[in-house]
Amino acid sequence: MKTSIFDLENWREIGATLSRNKTRTFLTAFGIFWGTAMLAMLLGGEKGLEHKLMSNFEGFATNCAIIGSGRRTISYEGFNKGSYWSITTDDVEALRNGIPEIDAIAALYSVGGISVTDGSTATASMVQGVSPDFPKIFLPVIYDGRFINASDENASHKVCVIGKQVSEKIYGTESPVGQYLSVGGIYYRIVGVAGQTAEVQVGGAKIDEEVIIPMSAMRRNFNLGNSAGDVCILVRQGISPSSLQPRIERILGRAHHIHPDDHNAMFFFDIAEQFEMVEHLFAGVTLLAMFVGISSLIAGIIGVGNIMWVIVKERTNEIGIRRAIGARPSDIVMQILSEGVALTVVAGLSGIVFSTIVLAAAAKMIGPGFDLQLSTALGIMVTFVILGTLAGLIPSLKAMKIKPIEAINDK
Amino acid sequence: MITLKDINKTYPGAAPLHVLKDISLNIGRGELVSIMGASGSGKSTLLNILGILDGYDSGEYWLDGKLIKNLSENRAADLRNRMIGFVFQSFNLISYKDAADNVALPLFYQGVGRRKRRALAMEQLEKLGLADRAHHLPGELSGGQKQRVAIARSLITRPSIILADEPTGALDSRTSKEVMQIFRDLNSQQGMTIAIVTHDPGVGEQTNRIIRISDGRIV
Ligand SMILES: Nc1ncnc2c1ncn2[C@@H]1O[C@H](COP(=O)(O)OP(=O)(O)OP(=O)(O)O)[C@@H](O)[C@H]1O
Ligand SMILES: [Mg+2]
């Protein structure tokens, strides 16, 4: 006697009642459709956006800073305002030994437009000298061979790691490891091929486009003396690179006659701070997305509750007739609830399908990460169905209380 | 078929209204009776109690050997569905369902499959000469046709008794006669027990027995 949710007859009945007022059903369904689509697009798109922003930093230790030398802006100890100073290899050791919070420190010096050739094919490239700590900070991708190591540095080995693009230009698809390459007229043995995933360029080019040699070889072969170029530091997790800035300034200032207040004599770029800024920006965007998504969800659910209420009011007479000819109160509740759930499920699924299409288009145009995880989609659906059911509950309990005589006498 | 013993019914409220006073009556199996009386005398109230649409305060109501008293909503719904067929003055058809679906609806609540429901409904409509109107919505039918659809619906579950409240109240005299003829035929040919509430003496005359009710008492 009792109708069940698994009964096909029940669903036919629901189809018949929902298709009765098509415009209103459509409008309510559209509200839910839009709410789901909105939420799904925001949750799916958020990941894509995050991916897009974070790709700048990928393959890059984030808790690091770059220190560069420049010109004094305050005259001090016989050195005029405007005079140049540069970081030396001694400074690098002084920083390494003086500040234990520094996990890695790498000097790098780059010179552009150097002619690079294997004897037959030539190209102009950026040459970068790096210290052995370099890969700890920049996390290069090694395609072939190995990276520059400490013994290369200590012995000023004439070895190089070439960027993937450089390798392809000169050697095509062959492995260049073991070959000798003339860099600015001096031959270096190739020990590896490398590249990077980050979008950030350090020293004016991506690793893919460079030739990398030991810093010691760089200093000797490019006549740099004891200059160390720019210095990158990797700071222990949990400590902000900027918090070390005063101590770094003190050590370098003392060695180079820089006025203690001359903060502009040195270039200090905290990458962690940039990273954090993006993260904060992103947290804001996420919050906004959640707010908008949840608002549309609530609006959609209220829409369902509202329409169920109207349906019950309008159909008091019908419900009375059904009760008179044998519908149990639970049949009526089931009918009203199922109508709400059916509407929510169909409209919600359409919303998810729609947002999947939009996200796929976004992925094609903007980049990866614009996709809706199945779990997210299911989460949205389940939330909607549960809330839709709850919203339909009050109207259906009202429907249950309708007494057949009163409803029939209404006429 | 129906036995009432000292039924009392009071509508509660600021001024409680004692509508039915010690009503005792018998309606035998296969009887066609009419209930007549002045407006407000309590006819509809009595019929609602007979139809298990409403309860009563004291007394006993036996329907087909069952004591109908203090039933749960579910039990009342099931008994209405299986034992009682209703016909109302205002037809009370569902406007967005066609005639056949309206007739079939009581079977839906018995869990009968759609195909079988439709077939039984068609059969019933045919008996009442409405086969060609089966796919029309109530709005597309005349008053007499609507009432015939309602009668078909009341018959579909093969109930013990048909209860009709002013079934001809909204019909002209010619259609009234047709509808009464249907009731008479059901009674004489199939032995259906029928109770009709009416104002119309012409309708009363066509029944086997007239139960007169005045100010909540049978006279
Ligand atoms: N639900 C209710 N609550 C309170 N009073 C009611 C209710 N239903 C009916 N009454 C009152 O009970 C009395 C009997 O009503 P009932 O509907 O049974 O009369 P009736 O004989 O069917 O009248 P009519 O011929 O006009 O249909 C009337 O005075 C009516 O106002
Ligand atoms: Mg009445």
XYZ file of C-alpha atoms and ligand atoms in Angstrom, chain B residues 39-40 42-45 89 165-166 197 199, ligand 2:
12
model
C -29.022 22.990 5.476
C -26.812 22.794 8.525
C -25.466 17.723 9.928
C -25.777 15.631 6.751
C -22.237 16.227 5.509
C -20.857 15.731 8.999
C -20.777 17.811 -5.401
C -22.489 14.239 -1.005
C -24.906 16.199 -3.184
C -26.837 13.139 0.714
C -31.555 18.410 -0.925
Mg -23.433 19.413 3.297
